[in-house]
PDB file of N, CA and C in Angstrom:
ATOM      1  N   MET A   1      84.279 110.086 127.996  1.00 54.00           N
ATOM      2  CA  MET A   1      84.871 109.240 128.997  1.00 54.00           C
ATOM      3  C   MET A   1      84.627 109.852 130.368  1.00 54.00           C
ATOM      4  N   SER A   2      84.375 109.047 131.346  1.00 57.00           N
ATOM      5  CA  SER A   2      84.114 109.562 132.686  1.00 57.00           C
ATOM      6  C   SER A   2      85.423 109.973 133.361  1.00 57.00           C
ATOM      7  N   SER A   3      85.303 110.821 134.377  1.00 58.00           N
ATOM      8  CA  SER A   3      86.501 111.288 135.077  1.00 58.00           C
ATOM      9  C   SER A   3      87.157 110.150 135.859  1.00 58.00           C
ATOM     10  N   ARG A   4      86.384 109.163 136.264  1.00 57.00           N
ATOM     11  CA  ARG A   4      86.944 108.021 136.988  1.00 57.00           C
ATOM     12  C   ARG A   4      87.902 107.240 136.092  1.00 57.00           C
ATOM     13  N   ARG A   5      87.545 107.046 134.878  1.00 56.00           N
ATOM     14  CA  ARG A   5      88.382 106.287 133.956  1.00 56.00           C
ATOM     15  C   ARG A   5      89.660 107.050 133.627  1.00 56.00           C
ATOM     16  N   LYS A   6      89.594 108.375 133.563  1.00 59.00           N
ATOM     17  CA  LYS A   6      90.777 109.169 133.249  1.00 59.00           C
ATOM     18  C   LYS A   6      91.798 109.115 134.382  1.00 59.00           C
ATOM     19  N   ARG A   7      91.363 109.081 135.626  1.00 58.00           N
ATOM     20  CA  ARG A   7      92.276 109.088 136.767  1.00 58.00           C
ATOM     21  C   ARG A   7      92.864 107.714 137.067  1.00 58.00           C
ATOM     22  N   ARG A   8      92.317 106.702 136.532  1.00 57.00           N
ATOM     23  CA  ARG A   8      92.735 105.339 136.854  1.00 57.00           C
ATOM     24  C   ARG A   8      94.158 105.077 136.357  1.00 57.00           C
ATOM     25  N   GLN A   9      94.989 104.550 137.239  1.00 61.00           N
ATOM     26  CA  GLN A   9      96.370 104.233 136.889  1.00 61.00           C
ATOM     27  C   GLN A   9      96.480 102.754 136.537  1.00 61.00           C
ATOM     28  N   GLY A  10      97.239 102.451 135.532  1.00 57.00           N
ATOM     29  CA  GLY A  10      97.437 101.065 135.141  1.00 57.00           C
ATOM     30  C   GLY A  10      98.528 100.408 135.967  1.00 57.00           C
ATOM     31  N   ALA A  11      98.520  99.114 135.987  1.00 56.00           N
ATOM     32  CA  ALA A  11      99.547  98.362 136.699  1.00 56.00           C
ATOM     33  C   ALA A  11     100.839  98.388 135.892  1.00 56.00           C
ATOM     34  N   PRO A  12     101.992  98.284 136.555  1.00 58.00           N
ATOM     35  CA  PRO A  12     103.253  98.251 135.816  1.00 58.00           C
ATOM     36  C   PRO A  12     103.315  97.008 134.926  1.00 58.00           C
ATOM     37  N   MET A  13     103.967  97.149 133.803  1.00 60.00           N
ATOM     38  CA  MET A  13     104.003  96.064 132.832  1.00 60.00           C
ATOM     39  C   MET A  13     105.159  95.092 133.076  1.00 60.00           C
ATOM     40  N   SER A  14     105.992  95.345 134.075  1.00 61.00           N
ATOM     41  CA  SER A  14     107.095  94.430 134.353  1.00 61.00           C
ATOM     42  C   SER A  14     106.969  93.888 135.769  1.00 61.00           C
ATOM     43  N   SER A  15     107.780  92.909 136.072  1.00 58.00           N
ATOM     44  CA  SER A  15     107.745  92.320 137.415  1.00 58.00           C
ATOM     45  C   SER A  15     108.929  92.796 138.252  1.00 58.00           C
ATOM     46  N   ALA A  16     109.501  93.937 137.936  1.00 56.00           N
ATOM     47  CA  ALA A  16     110.682  94.433 138.649  1.00 56.00           C
ATOM     48  C   ALA A  16     110.384  94.655 140.127  1.00 56.00           C
ATOM     49  N   GLY A  17     109.227  95.166 140.456  1.00 55.00           N
ATOM     50  CA  GLY A  17     108.871  95.375 141.859  1.00 55.00           C
ATOM     51  C   GLY A  17     108.776  94.067 142.617  1.00 55.00           C
ATOM     52  N   LEU A  18     108.239  93.043 141.997  1.00 56.00           N
ATOM     53  CA  LEU A  18     108.134  91.740 142.650  1.00 56.00           C
ATOM     54  C   LEU A  18     109.503  91.107 142.842  1.00 56.00           C
ATOM     55  N   VAL A  19     110.374  91.261 141.875  1.00 56.00           N
ATOM     56  CA  VAL A  19     111.711  90.694 141.981  1.00 56.00           C
ATOM     57  C   VAL A  19     112.470  91.383 143.103  1.00 56.00           C
ATOM     58  N   ARG A  20     112.356  92.691 143.205  1.00 57.00           N
ATOM     59  CA  ARG A  20     113.054  93.429 144.252  1.00 57.00           C
ATOM     60  C   ARG A  20     112.540  92.998 145.630  1.00 57.00           C
ATOM     61  N   PHE A  21     111.239  92.840 145.780  1.00 57.00           N
ATOM     62  CA  PHE A  21     110.676  92.401 147.058  1.00 57.00           C
ATOM     63  C   PHE A  21     111.210  91.018 147.417  1.00 57.00           C
ATOM     64  N   TYR A  22     111.297  90.130 146.457  1.00 58.00           N
ATOM     65  CA  TYR A  22     111.788  88.782 146.717  1.00 58.00           C
ATOM     66  C   TYR A  22     113.249  88.811 147.144  1.00 58.00           C
ATOM     67  N   GLU A  23     114.060  89.648 146.511  1.00 58.00           N
ATOM     68  CA  GLU A  23     115.468  89.744 146.872  1.00 58.00           C
ATOM     69  C   GLU A  23     115.633  90.305 148.274  1.00 58.00           C
ATOM     70  N   GLU A  24     114.838  91.277 148.655  1.00 60.00           N
ATOM     71  CA  GLU A  24     114.934  91.851 149.989  1.00 60.00           C
ATOM     72  C   GLU A  24     114.481  90.853 151.044  1.00 60.00           C
ATOM     73  N   GLU A  25     113.578  89.975 150.696  1.00 62.00           N
ATOM     74  CA  GLU A  25     113.074  88.996 151.652  1.00 62.00           C
ATOM     75  C   GLU A  25     114.149  87.986 152.031  1.00 62.00           C
ATOM     76  N   ASN A  26     115.101  87.712 151.141  1.00 63.00           N
ATOM     77  CA  ASN A  26     116.127  86.709 151.399  1.00 63.00           C
ATOM     78  C   ASN A  26     117.191  87.184 152.375  1.00 63.00           C
ATOM     79  N   LEU A  27     117.257  88.467 152.674  1.00 66.00           N
ATOM     80  CA  LEU A  27     118.267  88.985 153.573  1.00 66.00           C
ATOM     81  C   LEU A  27     117.872  88.724 155.019  1.00 66.00           C
ATOM     82  N   GLY A  28     118.872  88.572 155.884  1.00 76.00           N
ATOM     83  CA  GLY A  28     118.602  88.463 157.308  1.00 76.00           C
ATOM     84  C   GLY A  28     118.792  87.056 157.851  1.00 76.00           C
ATOM     85  N   LEU A  29     118.622  86.962 159.152  1.00 83.00           N
ATOM     86  CA  LEU A  29     118.800  85.715 159.876  1.00 83.00           C
ATOM     87  C   LEU A  29     117.536  84.868 159.776  1.00 83.00           C
ATOM     88  N   LYS A  30     117.700  83.598 159.471  1.00 86.00           N
ATOM     89  CA  LYS A  30     116.547  82.702 159.348  1.00 86.00           C
ATOM     90  C   LYS A  30     116.585  81.691 160.490  1.00 86.00           C
ATOM     91  N   LEU A  31     115.526  81.670 161.289  1.00 88.00           N
ATOM     92  CA  LEU A  31     115.407  80.732 162.400  1.00 88.00           C
ATOM     93  C   LEU A  31     114.071  80.014 162.318  1.00 88.00           C
ATOM     94  N   LYS A  32     114.082  78.767 162.728  1.00 92.00           N
ATOM     95  CA  LYS A  32     112.832  78.013 162.779  1.00 92.00           C
ATOM     96  C   LYS A  32     112.017  78.483 163.979  1.00 92.00           C
ATOM     97  N   PRO A  33     110.696  78.449 163.888  1.00 94.00           N
ATOM     98  CA  PRO A  33     109.858  78.890 165.008  1.00 94.00           C
ATOM     99  C   PRO A  33     110.102  78.090 166.289  1.00 94.00           C
ATOM    100  N   GLY A  34     110.450  76.824 166.160  1.00 96.00           N
ATOM    101  CA  GLY A  34     110.724  75.998 167.334  1.00 96.00           C
ATOM    102  C   GLY A  34     111.901  76.513 168.147  1.00 96.00           C
ATOM    103  N   TYR A  35     112.925  77.042 167.467  1.00 96.00           N
ATOM    104  CA  TYR A  35     114.078  77.594 168.166  1.00 96.00           C
ATOM    105  C   TYR A  35     113.689  78.827 168.975  1.00 96.00           C
ATOM    106  N   ILE A  36     112.848  79.655 168.408  1.00 96.00           N
ATOM    107  CA  ILE A  36     112.404  80.869 169.097  1.00 96.00           C
ATOM    108  C   ILE A  36     111.615  80.496 170.355  1.00 96.00           C
ATOM    109  N   ILE A  37     110.739  79.509 170.238  1.00 98.00           N
ATOM    110  CA  ILE A  37     109.939  79.074 171.385  1.00 98.00           C
ATOM    111  C   ILE A  37     110.840  78.470 172.462  1.00 98.00           C
ATOM    112  N   ALA A  38     111.834  77.682 172.059  1.00 98.00           N
ATOM    113  CA  ALA A  38     112.748  77.069 173.026  1.00 98.00           C
ATOM    114  C   ALA A  38     113.553  78.128 173.769  1.00 98.00           C
ATOM    115  N   VAL A  39     114.079  79.098 173.059  1.00 98.00           N
ATOM    116  CA  VAL A  39     114.860  80.166 173.694  1.00 98.00           C
ATOM    117  C   VAL A  39     113.980  80.978 174.635  1.00 98.00           C
ATOM    118  N   ALA A  40     112.755  81.271 174.227  1.00 98.00           N
ATOM    119  CA  ALA A  40     111.835  82.018 175.093  1.00 98.00           C
ATOM    120  C   ALA A  40     111.507  81.217 176.350  1.00 98.00           C
ATOM    121  N   GLY A  41     111.327  79.915 176.221  1.00 98.00           N
ATOM    122  CA  GLY A  41     111.045  79.069 177.378  1.00 98.00           C
ATOM    123  C   GLY A  41     112.219  79.008 178.345  1.00 98.00           C
ATOM    124  N   ILE A  42     113.423  78.847 177.807  1.00 98.00           N
ATOM    125  CA  ILE A  42     114.618  78.814 178.654  1.00 98.00           C
ATOM    126  C   ILE A  42     114.809  80.155 179.357  1.00 98.00           C
ATOM    127  N   PHE A  43     114.616  81.235 178.631  1.00 98.00           N
ATOM    128  CA  PHE A  43     114.738  82.572 179.208  1.00 98.00           C
ATOM    129  C   PHE A  43     113.712  82.771 180.325  1.00 98.00           C
ATOM    130  N   SER A  44     112.493  82.348 180.099  1.00 98.00           N
ATOM    131  CA  SER A  44     111.451  82.469 181.127  1.00 98.00           C
ATOM    132  C   SER A  44     111.793  81.635 182.357  1.00 98.00           C
ATOM    133  N   PHE A  45     112.339  80.446 182.141  1.00 98.00           N
ATOM    134  CA  PHE A  45     112.736  79.581 183.253  1.00 98.00           C
ATOM    135  C   PHE A  45     113.840  80.230 184.080  1.00 98.00           C
ATOM    136  N   ILE A  46     114.824  80.829 183.433  1.00 97.00           N
ATOM    137  CA  ILE A  46     115.912  81.515 184.138  1.00 97.00           C
ATOM    138  C   ILE A  46     115.377  82.704 184.926  1.00 97.00           C
ATOM    139  N   ILE A  47     114.460  83.450 184.344  1.00 97.00           N
ATOM    140  CA  ILE A  47     113.855  84.591 185.044  1.00 97.00           C
ATOM    141  C   ILE A  47     113.076  84.106 186.266  1.00 97.00           C
ATOM    142  N   ALA A  48     112.345  82.995 186.137  1.00 96.00           N
ATOM    143  CA  ALA A  48     111.595  82.446 187.269  1.00 96.00           C
ATOM    144  C   ALA A  48     112.545  82.000 188.377  1.00 96.00           C
ATOM    145  N   LEU A  49     113.657  81.354 188.021  1.00 97.00           N
ATOM    146  CA  LEU A  49     114.646  80.951 189.023  1.00 97.00           C
ATOM    147  C   LEU A  49     115.227  82.170 189.733  1.00 97.00           C
ATOM    148  N   ALA A  50     115.518  83.222 188.995  1.00 96.00           N
ATOM    149  CA  ALA A  50     116.048  84.449 189.592  1.00 96.00           C
ATOM    150  C   ALA A  50     115.010  85.101 190.503  1.00 96.00           C
ATOM    151  N   HIS A  51     113.770  85.032 190.127  1.00 95.00           N
ATOM    152  CA  HIS A  51     112.701  85.625 190.936  1.00 95.00           C
ATOM    153  C   HIS A  51     112.585  84.932 192.295  1.00 95.00           C
ATOM    154  N   PHE A  52     112.761  83.625 192.316  1.00 94.00           N
ATOM    155  CA  PHE A  52     112.666  82.866 193.560  1.00 94.00           C
ATOM    156  C   PHE A  52     113.987  82.804 194.317  1.00 94.00           C
ATOM    157  N   GLY A  53     115.022  83.449 193.815  1.00 91.00           N
ATOM    158  CA  GLY A  53     116.302  83.533 194.512  1.00 91.00           C
ATOM    159  C   GLY A  53     117.167  82.303 194.390  1.00 91.00           C
ATOM    160  N   ILE A  54     116.912  81.453 193.454  1.00 88.00           N
ATOM    161  CA  ILE A  54     117.696  80.230 193.284  1.00 88.00           C
ATOM    162  C   ILE A  54     119.018  80.536 192.587  1.00 88.00           C
ATOM    163  N   ILE A  55     119.013  81.472 191.688  1.00 81.00           N
ATOM    164  CA  ILE A  55     120.269  81.872 191.027  1.00 81.00           C
ATOM    165  C   ILE A  55     120.530  83.339 191.245  1.00 81.00           C
TER     166      ILE A  55
END
């Protein structure tokens, strides 16, 4: 047998790693991309108003 074949590691036989990744993905705050864009636009507008001395 070649040394390459001896060093080769097999894949895990269970899906425990995939299940754990899926569970961790469900944690946290979920926002739609449109909300993020709207908040960024409003924030930019307020900064522009402050820059011109309006507020």
